[in-house]
PDB file of C-alpha atoms in Angstrom:
ATOM      1  CA  MET A   1      -3.968 112.389 331.207  1.00  0.00           C
ATOM      2  CA  TYR A   2      -5.088 116.029 330.920  1.00  0.00           C
ATOM      3  CA  THR A   3      -5.377 116.292 334.713  1.00  0.00           C
ATOM      4  CA  TRP A   4      -1.803 115.017 334.907  1.00  0.00           C
ATOM      5  CA  ILE A   5      -0.625 117.630 332.380  1.00  0.00           C
ATOM      6  CA  SER A   6      -2.289 120.442 334.331  1.00  0.00           C
ATOM      7  CA  GLY A   7      -0.535 119.259 337.503  1.00  0.00           C
ATOM      8  CA  LEU A   8       2.913 119.423 335.895  1.00  0.00           C
ATOM      9  CA  CYS A   9       3.000 123.209 336.352  1.00  0.00           C
ATOM     10  CA  ASP A  10       3.337 122.776 340.096  1.00  0.00           C
ATOM     11  CA  ALA A  11       7.065 122.395 340.742  1.00  0.00           C
ATOM     12  CA  GLU A  12       6.279 119.967 343.560  1.00  0.00           C
ATOM     13  CA  ASN A  13       4.591 117.661 341.024  1.00  0.00           C
ATOM     14  CA  HIS A  14       7.655 117.609 338.780  1.00  0.00           C
ATOM     15  CA  GLY A  15       8.244 113.994 339.846  1.00  0.00           C
ATOM     16  CA  THR A  16       5.045 112.999 338.069  1.00  0.00           C
ATOM     17  CA  LEU A  17       7.079 112.931 334.875  1.00  0.00           C
ATOM     18  CA  ASP A  18       7.610 109.266 335.719  1.00  0.00           C
ATOM     19  CA  ASP A  19       3.917 108.820 334.922  1.00  0.00           C
ATOM     20  CA  ILE A  20       4.796 109.249 331.252  1.00  0.00           C
ATOM     21  CA  HIS A  21       5.051 105.449 331.045  1.00  0.00           C
ATOM     22  CA  ARG A  22       1.504 105.164 332.359  1.00  0.00           C
ATOM     23  CA  PHE A  23       0.074 107.202 329.481  1.00  0.00           C
ATOM     24  CA  TRP A  24       2.649 107.002 326.675  1.00  0.00           C
ATOM     25  CA  ALA A  25       4.159 104.105 324.726  1.00  0.00           C
ATOM     26  CA  ASP A  26       7.967 103.846 324.694  1.00  0.00           C
ATOM     27  CA  ASP A  27       8.140 105.021 321.066  1.00  0.00           C
ATOM     28  CA  ALA A  28       5.331 107.581 321.343  1.00  0.00           C
ATOM     29  CA  ARG A  29       5.485 110.902 319.588  1.00  0.00           C
ATOM     30  CA  ILE A  30       3.783 114.274 319.685  1.00  0.00           C
ATOM     31  CA  VAL A  31       3.155 115.946 316.337  1.00  0.00           C
ATOM     32  CA  THR A  32       2.035 119.593 316.452  1.00  0.00           C
ATOM     33  CA  GLY A  33       1.124 121.459 313.293  1.00  0.00           C
ATOM     34  CA  GLY A  34       2.729 118.716 311.208  1.00  0.00           C
ATOM     35  CA  GLN A  35       6.092 118.805 313.050  1.00  0.00           C
ATOM     36  CA  VAL A  36       7.360 116.170 315.467  1.00  0.00           C
ATOM     37  CA  ARG A  37       7.829 117.911 318.840  1.00  0.00           C
ATOM     38  CA  ALA A  38       8.866 114.848 320.835  1.00  0.00           C
ATOM     39  CA  ALA A  39       9.589 111.211 319.991  1.00  0.00           C
ATOM     40  CA  GLY A  40      10.346 108.567 322.601  1.00  0.00           C
ATOM     41  CA  ILE A  41      10.299 108.678 326.386  1.00  0.00           C
ATOM     42  CA  ASP A  42      13.422 110.853 326.800  1.00  0.00           C
ATOM     43  CA  GLU A  43      12.071 113.543 324.475  1.00  0.00           C
ATOM     44  CA  LEU A  44       8.636 113.357 326.127  1.00  0.00           C
ATOM     45  CA  ARG A  45      10.318 113.922 329.516  1.00  0.00           C
ATOM     46  CA  LYS A  46      12.079 117.005 328.116  1.00  0.00           C
ATOM     47  CA  HIS A  47       8.854 118.235 326.500  1.00  0.00           C
ATOM     48  CA  PHE A  48       6.769 117.943 329.659  1.00  0.00           C
ATOM     49  CA  GLY A  49       9.700 118.857 331.924  1.00  0.00           C
ATOM     50  CA  ILE A  50       9.551 122.501 330.818  1.00  0.00           C
ATOM     51  CA  TYR A  51       6.050 122.964 332.221  1.00  0.00           C
ATOM     52  CA  PRO A  52       7.026 123.957 335.790  1.00  0.00           C
ATOM     53  CA  GLU A  53       9.671 126.348 334.438  1.00  0.00           C
ATOM     54  CA  GLN A  54       7.647 128.046 331.703  1.00  0.00           C
ATOM     55  CA  TYR A  55       4.029 127.897 332.850  1.00  0.00           C
ATOM     56  CA  ALA A  56       2.345 129.070 336.037  1.00  0.00           C
ATOM     57  CA  GLU A  57      -0.842 127.302 334.941  1.00  0.00           C
ATOM     58  CA  VAL A  58      -2.073 125.052 332.152  1.00  0.00           C
ATOM     59  CA  GLU A  59      -5.778 124.326 332.290  1.00  0.00           C
ATOM     60  CA  ILE A  60      -7.450 121.907 329.888  1.00  0.00           C
ATOM     61  CA  ARG A  61     -11.038 123.118 329.919  1.00  0.00           C
ATOM     62  CA  GLU A  62     -13.964 120.773 330.310  1.00  0.00           C
ATOM     63  CA  PRO A  63     -16.382 119.905 328.981  1.00  0.00           C
ATOM     64  CA  TYR A  64     -14.674 119.142 325.685  1.00  0.00           C
ATOM     65  CA  TYR A  65     -16.311 120.406 322.510  1.00  0.00           C
ATOM     66  CA  THR A  66     -15.833 117.053 320.838  1.00  0.00           C
ATOM     67  CA  TYR A  67     -14.820 113.646 322.161  1.00  0.00           C
ATOM     68  CA  LEU A  68     -14.961 110.666 319.827  1.00  0.00           C
ATOM     69  CA  GLU A  69     -13.554 107.159 320.184  1.00  0.00           C
ATOM     70  CA  SER A  70     -13.236 104.639 317.385  1.00  0.00           C
ATOM     71  CA  GLY A  71     -11.135 101.546 318.000  1.00  0.00           C
ATOM     72  CA  ASP A  72      -7.657 102.728 318.966  1.00  0.00           C
ATOM     73  CA  ASP A  73      -8.245 106.346 317.922  1.00  0.00           C
ATOM     74  CA  VAL A  74      -9.549 109.171 320.106  1.00  0.00           C
ATOM     75  CA  VAL A  75     -10.384 112.674 318.841  1.00  0.00           C
ATOM     76  CA  VAL A  76     -10.674 115.527 321.345  1.00  0.00           C
ATOM     77  CA  GLU A  77     -11.481 119.188 320.654  1.00  0.00           C
ATOM     78  CA  TYR A  78     -10.947 121.439 323.660  1.00  0.00           C
ATOM     79  CA  ASP A  79      -9.809 124.827 324.925  1.00  0.00           C
ATOM     80  CA  ILE A  80      -6.554 125.190 326.816  1.00  0.00           C
ATOM     81  CA  LEU A  81      -5.704 128.173 328.996  1.00  0.00           C
ATOM     82  CA  ILE A  82      -1.999 128.876 329.516  1.00  0.00           C
ATOM     83  CA  HIS A  83      -0.452 131.385 331.938  1.00  0.00           C
ATOM     84  CA  GLY A  84       3.276 131.895 331.391  1.00  0.00           C
ATOM     85  CA  ARG A  85       5.719 132.499 334.230  1.00  0.00           C
ATOM     86  CA  ASP A  86       7.367 135.894 334.562  1.00  0.00           C
ATOM     87  CA  ARG A  87      10.847 135.503 333.105  1.00  0.00           C
ATOM     88  CA  GLU A  88      13.213 138.049 331.640  1.00  0.00           C
ATOM     89  CA  GLY A  89      12.746 138.333 327.890  1.00  0.00           C
ATOM     90  CA  ALA A  90       9.796 135.926 327.811  1.00  0.00           C
ATOM     91  CA  ALA A  91       6.479 136.625 326.120  1.00  0.00           C
ATOM     92  CA  ASP A  92       4.405 135.828 329.178  1.00  0.00           C
ATOM     93  CA  GLY A  93       0.769 136.346 329.848  1.00  0.00           C
ATOM     94  CA  ARG A  94      -2.455 134.542 329.213  1.00  0.00           C
ATOM     95  CA  ARG A  95      -3.130 132.538 326.069  1.00  0.00           C
ATOM     96  CA  GLU A  96      -6.277 130.624 325.310  1.00  0.00           C
ATOM     97  CA  LEU A  97      -6.171 128.162 322.438  1.00  0.00           C
ATOM     98  CA  ARG A  98      -8.665 125.873 320.736  1.00  0.00           C
ATOM     99  CA  VAL A  99      -6.986 122.497 320.151  1.00  0.00           C
ATOM    100  CA  MET A 100      -7.942 119.536 317.996  1.00  0.00           C
ATOM    101  CA  ALA A 101      -6.006 116.414 319.013  1.00  0.00           C
ATOM    102  CA  VAL A 102      -6.066 112.929 317.545  1.00  0.00           C
ATOM    103  CA  PHE A 103      -4.606 110.191 319.731  1.00  0.00           C
ATOM    104  CA  THR A 104      -3.623 106.758 318.469  1.00  0.00           C
ATOM    105  CA  LEU A 105      -3.397 104.108 321.184  1.00  0.00           C
ATOM    106  CA  THR A 106      -1.319 100.948 321.215  1.00  0.00           C
ATOM    107  CA  ASP A 107      -1.909  98.456 324.029  1.00  0.00           C
ATOM    108  CA  GLY A 108      -3.836 101.105 325.969  1.00  0.00           C
ATOM    109  CA  ARG A 109      -1.104 103.780 325.835  1.00  0.00           C
ATOM    110  CA  ILE A 110      -0.677 106.757 323.518  1.00  0.00           C
ATOM    111  CA  SER A 111       1.594 105.954 320.588  1.00  0.00           C
ATOM    112  CA  GLU A 112       0.938 109.219 318.764  1.00  0.00           C
ATOM    113  CA  MET A 113      -0.732 112.548 319.492  1.00  0.00           C
ATOM    114  CA  ARG A 114      -1.369 114.742 316.454  1.00  0.00           C
ATOM    115  CA  GLN A 115      -2.641 118.219 317.249  1.00  0.00           C
ATOM    116  CA  VAL A 116      -3.329 121.615 315.771  1.00  0.00           C
ATOM    117  CA  ALA A 117      -4.152 124.752 317.750  1.00  0.00           C
ATOM    118  CA  GLY A 118      -5.389 128.252 317.017  1.00  0.00           C
ATOM    119  CA  VAL A 119      -5.630 131.386 319.122  1.00  0.00           C
ATOM    120  CA  ARG A 120      -9.219 132.137 320.032  1.00  0.00           C
ATOM    121  CA  ALA A 121     -10.545 135.455 318.783  1.00  0.00           C
ATOM    122  CA  GLY A 122     -10.265 138.200 321.388  1.00  0.00           C
ATOM    123  CA  ASP A 123      -7.746 136.310 323.517  1.00  0.00           C
ATOM    124  CA  ALA A 124      -4.537 137.085 321.597  1.00  0.00           C
TER     125      ALA A 124
END
C-alpha cells in the first residue's frame, strides 16, 4: 500500500485511486492525531486525491523502524519524506516526519488506520 501512496503524486497515476478498494474496506477510516480525517470510500478518494495537486513527492522510507503483526492488527513505525508543490500562498518545501501507524484489518483490507506523526529534529 505504501508504494501505491508514493505513486499517487504522479498526476499520470491519479487513476490508481480506484485501487482504494483493493486496500481499504468500504467503511474504512483514517484517524490522525485523534481526529477522523476520512471515513468511507468517497472521503478516502478525496483524501488521497489531493496528493498529485499538493505533493511533488511522498516517500515512505524503508526499512521501517518497527513492523509488528498480531492477528488483524499491524503496527508500523516509519519515516515519511514529503516535498510540497510550488503553489501561491502554500507552505511548500521538504518535511520529514516520523509516523507511528496502527492498522486494523477486516477481511484482508484496512478498516482503520490510526496514526500520529512528529517532525524530526533538524528537519523542520
